Amino acid sequence: FPHDSSLSLVRLHQVYEILQNVEAYQKEHKLNSMPIMLCGDWNGSKRGHVYKFLRSQGFVSSYDTAHQYADADAHRWISHRNHLGNICGVDFIWLLNPNRDRKLLKTSWNEAVFSMFKSLLQKASLTESDAFAFLKADSDGDYITYSGFCGALRQLQLAGRPYGLSETEIKDLWVQADMDGNGVVDYNEFQQQIWNLTKSEESKHGGENSSNEIRNTVQTIGFSVRNAVLFPTEVEKGKWPESYSLSDHARLTVVFSPVRMPCSQLINDEEKRCHSL
C-alpha cells in the first residue's frame, strides 16, 4: 500500500478488492461458514478508514481482542516506525468468525467512501451546512445535482484521477444518496446518506435480524484468540526501542483455538449469520 495519506482511497480500494475476491472464492467453493484471516501491514492505524472498513465487515483485530482493547485504544501499542521516524500500529491479523453479523460488502464500501468524503470536507473546515452549500455548487434550487456531486468528488481528488472512483462507483454512491430517486439530493437526504450515514447504517444494521430470515442452523468451526504478542516487547507499551534494527516492523504472533459454533443460514442473499455459544 502507498504511504502517502492523499492516497487513502487507493488503500481502501485495494482492501475492498481483497474482500470481493474472498467473497467470490467463498461463494464458488461454498465456504460461507468458514472463518477468514487477513494478515499483514495495512499501512493504516486504528483511526483510519481501512480499519473502520474492516470492522464494519465484522473483522476483529486479534491483538486487540487478546488484550481487550477497544477501537478507541489507538495508542496502546505500535508495530512500525516509518522512514520519517513516526511510530504507529499498522500490522494486524484480522479474524472474521462465521458468528459475526456482516453488512453487504457494497454497503460497507459506500459507507467508507462517504466517511472519507466527510473527513475531507471537515479537513477543509466545512460545517454540515457549509458542506451542503459546497455540494450544491451552481444548483438553481436547494438541492445537490449529480453534476455538482461529481464536481465535488473531483475537487476533493476522489474522482478524476487514475486511482479515483470509477464512473460506476460514483453512480452507486449517487443512487444511495438519492433516496427517493428523483434525480437530486435534498438537505434531508444529504444528512441521512452522506453526513450522518455511518450512524444511520449502524442503527439499521443492528435491527436487521428477524426470525423469518432464518432457514436452518448448522454446526461450523470458528476461532477464539488465546494470546497475541508483539516483539520487541517495548512496542506493546507504545514505545520503539532504539536498539532494535532487525526491521522497521514489530513481529506479531497470535495463538488461536478452534471452537464449534452454530451457524444460522439466512434467506437474504444466502449469507450466514451465526450466534456464538
mmCIF file of C-alpha atoms in Angstrom:
data_model
loop_
_atom_site.group_PDB
_atom_site.id
_atom_site.type_symbol
_atom_site.label_atom_id
_atom_site.label_comp_id
_atom_site.label_asym_id
_atom_site.label_seq_id
_atom_site.Cartn_x
_atom_site.Cartn_y
_atom_site.Cartn_z
ATOM 1 C CA PHE A 1 0.000 0.000 0.000
ATOM 2 C CA PRO A 2 1.286 3.516 -0.746
ATOM 3 C CA HIS A 3 2.292 5.584 2.283
ATOM 4 C CA ASP A 4 1.051 8.971 1.040
ATOM 5 C CA SER A 5 -2.007 9.986 3.081
ATOM 6 C CA SER A 6 -3.508 11.539 -0.055
ATOM 7 C CA LEU A 7 -3.769 8.007 -1.453
ATOM 8 C CA SER A 8 -6.091 6.748 1.286
ATOM 9 C CA LEU A 9 -8.685 5.909 -1.354
ATOM 10 C CA VAL A 10 -6.182 3.616 -3.093
ATOM 11 C CA ARG A 11 -5.547 1.686 0.117
ATOM 12 C CA LEU A 12 -9.268 1.447 0.808
ATOM 13 C CA HIS A 13 -9.980 0.289 -2.732
ATOM 14 C CA GLN A 14 -7.308 -2.416 -2.541
ATOM 15 C CA VAL A 15 -8.844 -3.803 0.649
ATOM 16 C CA TYR A 16 -12.285 -3.683 -0.996
ATOM 17 C CA GLU A 17 -10.922 -5.750 -3.895
ATOM 18 C CA ILE A 18 -9.367 -8.238 -1.466
ATOM 19 C CA LEU A 19 -12.735 -8.754 0.229
ATOM 20 C CA GLN A 20 -14.510 -9.003 -3.128
ATOM 21 C CA ASN A 21 -12.126 -11.778 -4.162
ATOM 22 C CA VAL A 22 -12.504 -13.580 -0.835
ATOM 23 C CA GLU A 23 -16.294 -13.338 -1.109
ATOM 24 C CA ALA A 24 -16.231 -14.667 -4.682
ATOM 25 C CA TYR A 25 -13.982 -17.559 -3.624
ATOM 26 C CA GLN A 26 -16.309 -18.402 -0.741
ATOM 27 C CA LYS A 27 -19.346 -18.484 -3.000
ATOM 28 C CA GLU A 28 -17.592 -20.512 -5.692
ATOM 29 C CA HIS A 29 -16.433 -23.157 -3.221
ATOM 30 C CA LYS A 30 -19.424 -22.882 -0.842
ATOM 31 C CA LEU A 31 -17.288 -21.839 2.129
ATOM 32 C CA ASN A 32 -19.576 -19.177 3.596
ATOM 33 C CA SER A 33 -19.479 -20.714 7.069
ATOM 34 C CA MET A 34 -15.679 -20.740 7.310
ATOM 35 C CA PRO A 35 -13.606 -18.261 9.360
ATOM 36 C CA ILE A 36 -11.389 -15.786 7.498
ATOM 37 C CA MET A 37 -7.991 -14.399 8.496
ATOM 38 C CA LEU A 38 -6.275 -11.442 6.852
ATOM 39 C CA CYS A 39 -2.668 -10.755 7.829
ATOM 40 C CA GLY A 40 -0.220 -8.013 7.025
ATOM 41 C CA ASP A 41 0.917 -4.420 7.155
ATOM 42 C CA TRP A 42 -2.205 -2.397 6.343
ATOM 43 C CA ASN A 43 -0.441 0.988 6.341
ATOM 44 C CA GLY A 44 -3.227 2.468 8.408
ATOM 45 C CA SER A 45 -3.857 2.839 12.119
ATOM 46 C CA LYS A 46 -6.965 2.132 14.182
ATOM 47 C CA ARG A 47 -8.141 5.655 13.418
ATOM 48 C CA GLY A 48 -8.018 5.152 9.653
ATOM 49 C CA HIS A 49 -10.608 4.358 7.010
ATOM 50 C CA VAL A 50 -9.232 0.879 6.241
ATOM 51 C CA TYR A 51 -9.520 -0.157 9.896
ATOM 52 C CA LYS A 52 -13.094 1.128 10.127
ATOM 53 C CA PHE A 53 -13.997 -0.539 6.836
ATOM 54 C CA LEU A 54 -12.802 -3.954 8.003
ATOM 55 C CA ARG A 55 -14.522 -3.520 11.365
ATOM 56 C CA SER A 56 -17.778 -2.715 9.560
ATOM 57 C CA GLN A 57 -17.459 -6.095 7.835
ATOM 58 C CA GLY A 58 -17.237 -7.879 11.184
ATOM 59 C CA PHE A 59 -13.471 -8.396 11.328
ATOM 60 C CA VAL A 60 -11.741 -8.051 14.691
ATOM 61 C CA SER A 61 -8.116 -7.247 15.409
ATOM 62 C CA SER A 62 -6.805 -10.395 17.095
ATOM 63 C CA TYR A 63 -4.200 -8.477 19.106
ATOM 64 C CA ASP A 64 -6.795 -6.046 20.451
ATOM 65 C CA THR A 65 -9.163 -8.927 21.178
ATOM 66 C CA ALA A 66 -6.490 -10.755 23.185
ATOM 67 C CA HIS A 67 -5.735 -7.654 25.255
ATOM 68 C CA GLN A 68 -9.363 -6.486 25.465
ATOM 69 C CA TYR A 69 -8.600 -3.163 23.800
ATOM 70 C CA ALA A 70 -11.410 -1.138 22.269
ATOM 71 C CA ASP A 71 -11.439 0.587 18.887
ATOM 72 C CA ALA A 72 -10.706 3.867 20.655
ATOM 73 C CA ASP A 73 -7.477 2.485 22.173
ATOM 74 C CA ALA A 74 -5.346 3.685 19.270
ATOM 75 C CA HIS A 75 -2.157 4.399 21.219
ATOM 76 C CA ARG A 76 -1.834 1.327 23.454
ATOM 77 C CA TRP A 77 0.562 -0.405 21.069
ATOM 78 C CA ILE A 78 2.630 0.227 17.961
ATOM 79 C CA SER A 79 4.151 -2.038 15.316
ATOM 80 C CA HIS A 80 6.008 0.214 12.893
ATOM 81 C CA ARG A 81 8.467 3.079 12.766
ATOM 82 C CA ASN A 82 8.442 4.637 9.312
ATOM 83 C CA HIS A 83 11.199 6.434 7.418
ATOM 84 C CA LEU A 84 10.136 9.741 8.971
ATOM 85 C CA GLY A 85 10.580 8.349 12.472
ATOM 86 C CA ASN A 86 6.849 8.282 13.183
ATOM 87 C CA ILE A 87 5.524 5.343 15.202
ATOM 88 C CA CYS A 88 2.110 3.739 14.712
ATOM 89 C CA GLY A 89 0.211 0.467 14.887
ATOM 90 C CA VAL A 90 -0.365 -0.811 11.355
ATOM 91 C CA ASP A 91 0.203 -4.583 11.499
ATOM 92 C CA PHE A 92 -2.891 -6.694 12.047
ATOM 93 C CA ILE A 93 -4.020 -10.283 11.986
ATOM 94 C CA TRP A 94 -7.706 -9.832 11.301
ATOM 95 C CA LEU A 95 -10.228 -12.536 12.197
ATOM 96 C CA LEU A 96 -13.751 -12.898 10.878
ATOM 97 C CA ASN A 97 -15.663 -15.726 12.515
ATOM 98 C CA PRO A 98 -18.862 -17.081 10.950
ATOM 99 C CA ASN A 99 -20.695 -15.909 14.098
ATOM 100 C CA ARG A 100 -20.273 -12.269 13.074
ATOM 101 C CA ASP A 101 -23.009 -10.170 11.516
ATOM 102 C CA ARG A 102 -21.922 -8.766 8.162
ATOM 103 C CA LYS A 103 -23.276 -5.929 6.117
ATOM 104 C CA LEU A 104 -23.361 -6.254 2.361
ATOM 105 C CA LEU A 105 -19.849 -5.540 1.137
ATOM 106 C CA LYS A 106 -21.018 -2.744 -1.167
ATOM 107 C CA THR A 107 -22.840 -1.109 1.753
ATOM 108 C CA SER A 108 -19.632 -1.045 3.801
ATOM 109 C CA TRP A 109 -17.726 0.302 0.798
ATOM 110 C CA ASN A 110 -20.210 3.133 0.227
ATOM 111 C CA GLU A 111 -20.123 4.000 3.930
ATOM 112 C CA ALA A 112 -16.326 4.065 3.899
ATOM 113 C CA VAL A 113 -16.173 6.344 0.857
ATOM 114 C CA PHE A 114 -18.774 8.724 2.286
ATOM 115 C CA SER A 115 -16.848 8.723 5.581
ATOM 116 C CA MET A 116 -13.691 9.683 3.687
ATOM 117 C CA PHE A 117 -15.719 12.288 1.779
ATOM 118 C CA LYS A 118 -16.963 13.797 5.038
ATOM 119 C CA SER A 119 -13.455 13.761 6.564
ATOM 120 C CA LEU A 120 -12.077 15.725 3.617
ATOM 121 C CA LEU A 121 -14.899 18.262 3.908
ATOM 122 C CA GLN A 122 -14.215 18.662 7.624
ATOM 123 C CA LYS A 123 -10.486 18.936 6.939
ATOM 124 C CA ALA A 124 -11.387 21.932 4.782
ATOM 125 C CA SER A 125 -13.131 23.384 7.885
ATOM 126 C CA LEU A 126 -16.601 22.997 6.389
ATOM 127 C CA THR A 127 -19.564 22.587 8.726
ATOM 128 C CA GLU A 128 -22.583 20.494 7.795
ATOM 129 C CA SER A 129 -24.393 23.447 6.214
ATOM 130 C CA ASP A 130 -21.198 24.658 4.511
ATOM 131 C CA ALA A 131 -20.630 21.196 3.056
ATOM 132 C CA PHE A 132 -24.163 21.105 1.652
ATOM 133 C CA ALA A 133 -23.622 24.520 0.052
ATOM 134 C CA PHE A 134 -20.324 23.300 -1.420
ATOM 135 C CA LEU A 135 -22.035 20.264 -2.934
ATOM 136 C CA LYS A 136 -24.900 22.356 -4.300
ATOM 137 C CA ALA A 137 -22.366 24.315 -6.359
ATOM 138 C CA ASP A 138 -24.341 26.253 -9.004
ATOM 139 C CA SER A 139 -27.633 24.445 -8.420
ATOM 140 C CA ASP A 140 -30.713 26.596 -9.044
ATOM 141 C CA GLY A 141 -32.562 25.057 -6.096
ATOM 142 C CA ASP A 142 -31.891 23.954 -2.539
ATOM 143 C CA TYR A 143 -30.558 20.573 -3.613
ATOM 144 C CA ILE A 144 -27.482 18.795 -4.937
ATOM 145 C CA THR A 145 -27.367 17.737 -8.575
ATOM 146 C CA TYR A 146 -25.419 14.798 -9.966
ATOM 147 C CA SER A 147 -23.035 17.131 -11.785
ATOM 148 C CA GLY A 148 -22.425 19.080 -8.571
ATOM 149 C CA PHE A 149 -21.809 15.834 -6.703
ATOM 150 C CA CYS A 150 -19.281 14.679 -9.317
ATOM 151 C CA GLY A 151 -17.607 18.081 -9.294
ATOM 152 C CA ALA A 152 -17.165 17.931 -5.522
ATOM 153 C CA LEU A 153 -15.615 14.459 -5.757
ATOM 154 C CA ARG A 154 -13.148 15.758 -8.335
ATOM 155 C CA GLN A 155 -12.239 18.796 -6.234
ATOM 156 C CA LEU A 156 -11.562 16.528 -3.267
ATOM 157 C CA GLN A 157 -9.454 14.265 -5.515
ATOM 158 C CA LEU A 158 -11.734 11.285 -5.012
ATOM 159 C CA ALA A 159 -12.535 11.186 -8.735
ATOM 160 C CA GLY A 160 -10.996 12.310 -11.998
ATOM 161 C CA ARG A 161 -7.586 10.809 -11.270
ATOM 162 C CA PRO A 162 -6.094 7.471 -12.409
ATOM 163 C CA TYR A 163 -6.732 5.955 -8.977
ATOM 164 C CA GLY A 164 -10.005 7.759 -8.257
ATOM 165 C CA LEU A 165 -13.531 6.399 -8.117
ATOM 166 C CA SER A 166 -14.831 4.823 -11.306
ATOM 167 C CA GLU A 167 -17.947 6.109 -13.042
ATOM 168 C CA THR A 168 -19.865 3.045 -11.855
ATOM 169 C CA GLU A 169 -18.756 3.563 -8.248
ATOM 170 C CA ILE A 170 -19.795 7.224 -8.384
ATOM 171 C CA LYS A 171 -23.218 6.262 -9.729
ATOM 172 C CA ASP A 172 -23.611 3.686 -6.943
ATOM 173 C CA LEU A 173 -22.865 6.388 -4.366
ATOM 174 C CA TRP A 174 -25.355 8.719 -6.022
ATOM 175 C CA VAL A 175 -28.097 6.083 -6.042
ATOM 176 C CA GLN A 176 -27.587 5.584 -2.309
ATOM 177 C CA ALA A 177 -27.637 9.327 -1.626
ATOM 178 C CA ASP A 178 -30.729 9.979 -3.773
ATOM 179 C CA MET A 179 -33.134 8.111 -1.505
ATOM 180 C CA ASP A 180 -36.353 8.905 -3.375
ATOM 181 C CA GLY A 181 -34.795 8.564 -6.824
ATOM 182 C CA ASN A 182 -35.948 11.961 -8.056
ATOM 183 C CA GLY A 183 -32.557 12.844 -9.518
ATOM 184 C CA VAL A 184 -31.450 15.332 -6.848
ATOM 185 C CA VAL A 185 -30.294 15.147 -3.217
ATOM 186 C CA ASP A 186 -32.042 17.488 -0.792
ATOM 187 C CA TYR A 187 -30.772 18.532 2.635
ATOM 188 C CA ASN A 188 -32.528 15.683 4.451
ATOM 189 C CA GLU A 189 -31.009 13.097 2.104
ATOM 190 C CA PHE A 190 -27.618 14.760 2.464
ATOM 191 C CA GLN A 191 -27.860 14.444 6.246
ATOM 192 C CA GLN A 192 -29.004 10.827 6.258
ATOM 193 C CA GLN A 193 -26.985 9.388 3.401
ATOM 194 C CA ILE A 194 -23.771 11.414 3.467
ATOM 195 C CA TRP A 195 -23.134 13.424 6.614
ATOM 196 C CA ASN A 196 -24.610 11.016 9.174
ATOM 197 C CA LEU A 197 -24.528 7.834 7.098
ATOM 198 C CA THR A 198 -22.463 5.663 9.443
ATOM 199 C CA LYS A 199 -24.724 6.325 12.415
ATOM 200 C CA SER A 200 -27.895 5.613 10.466
ATOM 201 C CA GLU A 201 -26.468 2.445 8.917
ATOM 202 C CA GLU A 202 -25.332 1.155 12.326
ATOM 203 C CA SER A 203 -28.854 1.699 13.627
ATOM 204 C CA LYS A 204 -30.432 -0.147 10.717
ATOM 205 C CA HIS A 205 -27.881 -2.931 10.785
ATOM 206 C CA GLY A 206 -28.384 -3.540 14.474
ATOM 207 C CA GLY A 207 -32.025 -4.431 13.983
ATOM 208 C CA GLU A 208 -31.987 -6.268 10.683
ATOM 209 C CA ASN A 209 -32.117 -9.803 12.096
ATOM 210 C CA SER A 210 -35.615 -11.246 12.138
ATOM 211 C CA SER A 211 -36.899 -14.732 12.851
ATOM 212 C CA ASN A 212 -38.438 -15.247 9.405
ATOM 213 C CA GLU A 213 -34.984 -14.867 7.799
ATOM 214 C CA ILE A 214 -33.562 -17.998 9.424
ATOM 215 C CA ARG A 215 -33.840 -21.208 7.401
ATOM 216 C CA ASN A 216 -31.726 -23.672 9.326
ATOM 217 C CA THR A 217 -28.831 -23.981 11.736
ATOM 218 C CA VAL A 218 -25.632 -25.905 11.092
ATOM 219 C CA GLN A 219 -22.538 -26.537 13.175
ATOM 220 C CA THR A 220 -19.351 -24.922 11.972
ATOM 221 C CA ILE A 221 -15.853 -24.106 13.180
ATOM 222 C CA GLY A 222 -14.528 -20.720 14.212
ATOM 223 C CA PHE A 223 -11.548 -19.497 16.194
ATOM 224 C CA SER A 224 -11.051 -17.910 19.586
ATOM 225 C CA VAL A 225 -7.999 -15.760 20.275
ATOM 226 C CA ARG A 226 -5.923 -17.363 23.042
ATOM 227 C CA ASN A 227 -2.972 -14.999 23.073
ATOM 228 C CA ALA A 228 -1.262 -12.325 20.996
ATOM 229 C CA VAL A 229 2.175 -10.777 21.455
ATOM 230 C CA LEU A 230 4.337 -8.202 19.716
ATOM 231 C CA PHE A 231 8.134 -8.325 19.599
ATOM 232 C CA PRO A 232 10.141 -6.432 20.702
ATOM 233 C CA THR A 233 8.036 -6.178 23.832
ATOM 234 C CA GLU A 234 8.527 -2.411 24.213
ATOM 235 C CA VAL A 235 6.126 -1.792 21.334
ATOM 236 C CA GLU A 236 3.313 -3.264 23.415
ATOM 237 C CA LYS A 237 3.679 -0.147 25.586
ATOM 238 C CA GLY A 238 3.711 2.209 22.619
ATOM 239 C CA LYS A 239 7.492 2.687 22.508
ATOM 240 C CA TRP A 240 10.012 1.803 19.817
ATOM 241 C CA PRO A 241 13.386 0.552 21.173
ATOM 242 C CA GLU A 242 16.316 2.368 19.573
ATOM 243 C CA SER A 243 18.401 -0.806 19.796
ATOM 244 C CA TYR A 244 16.008 -2.771 17.547
ATOM 245 C CA SER A 245 17.273 -2.735 13.957
ATOM 246 C CA LEU A 246 16.136 -6.096 12.573
ATOM 247 C CA SER A 247 13.160 -4.474 10.852
ATOM 248 C CA ASP A 248 11.071 -1.318 10.877
ATOM 249 C CA HIS A 249 8.103 -3.514 11.813
ATOM 250 C CA ALA A 250 7.478 -5.436 15.011
ATOM 251 C CA ARG A 251 6.632 -9.132 14.823
ATOM 252 C CA LEU A 252 3.030 -10.019 15.633
ATOM 253 C CA THR A 253 2.258 -13.567 16.785
ATOM 254 C CA VAL A 254 -1.242 -14.800 17.602
ATOM 255 C CA VAL A 255 -2.374 -18.149 19.004
ATOM 256 C CA PHE A 256 -5.865 -19.315 18.023
ATOM 257 C CA SER A 257 -8.009 -22.192 19.255
ATOM 258 C CA PRO A 258 -10.724 -23.836 17.138
ATOM 259 C CA VAL A 259 -14.223 -23.639 18.600
ATOM 260 C CA ARG A 260 -17.548 -25.058 17.486
ATOM 261 C CA MET A 261 -20.438 -22.677 16.932
ATOM 262 C CA PRO A 262 -23.939 -22.917 15.434
ATOM 263 C CA CYS A 263 -24.429 -21.011 12.196
ATOM 264 C CA SER A 264 -27.879 -19.926 11.010
ATOM 265 C CA GLN A 265 -28.366 -19.699 7.251
ATOM 266 C CA LEU A 266 -30.355 -16.658 6.170
ATOM 267 C CA ILE A 267 -32.715 -16.245 3.246
ATOM 268 C CA ASN A 268 -31.236 -12.829 2.409
ATOM 269 C CA ASP A 269 -28.538 -13.284 -0.272
ATOM 270 C CA GLU A 270 -27.686 -16.736 1.093
ATOM 271 C CA GLU A 271 -25.455 -15.138 3.687
ATOM 272 C CA LYS A 272 -24.708 -16.799 7.000
ATOM 273 C CA ARG A 273 -25.366 -15.377 10.402
ATOM 274 C CA CYS A 274 -24.193 -17.312 13.412
ATOM 275 C CA HIS A 275 -24.835 -16.999 17.086
ATOM 276 C CA SER A 276 -21.879 -17.965 19.244
ATOM 277 C CA LEU A 277 -22.331 -20.452 22.023
#
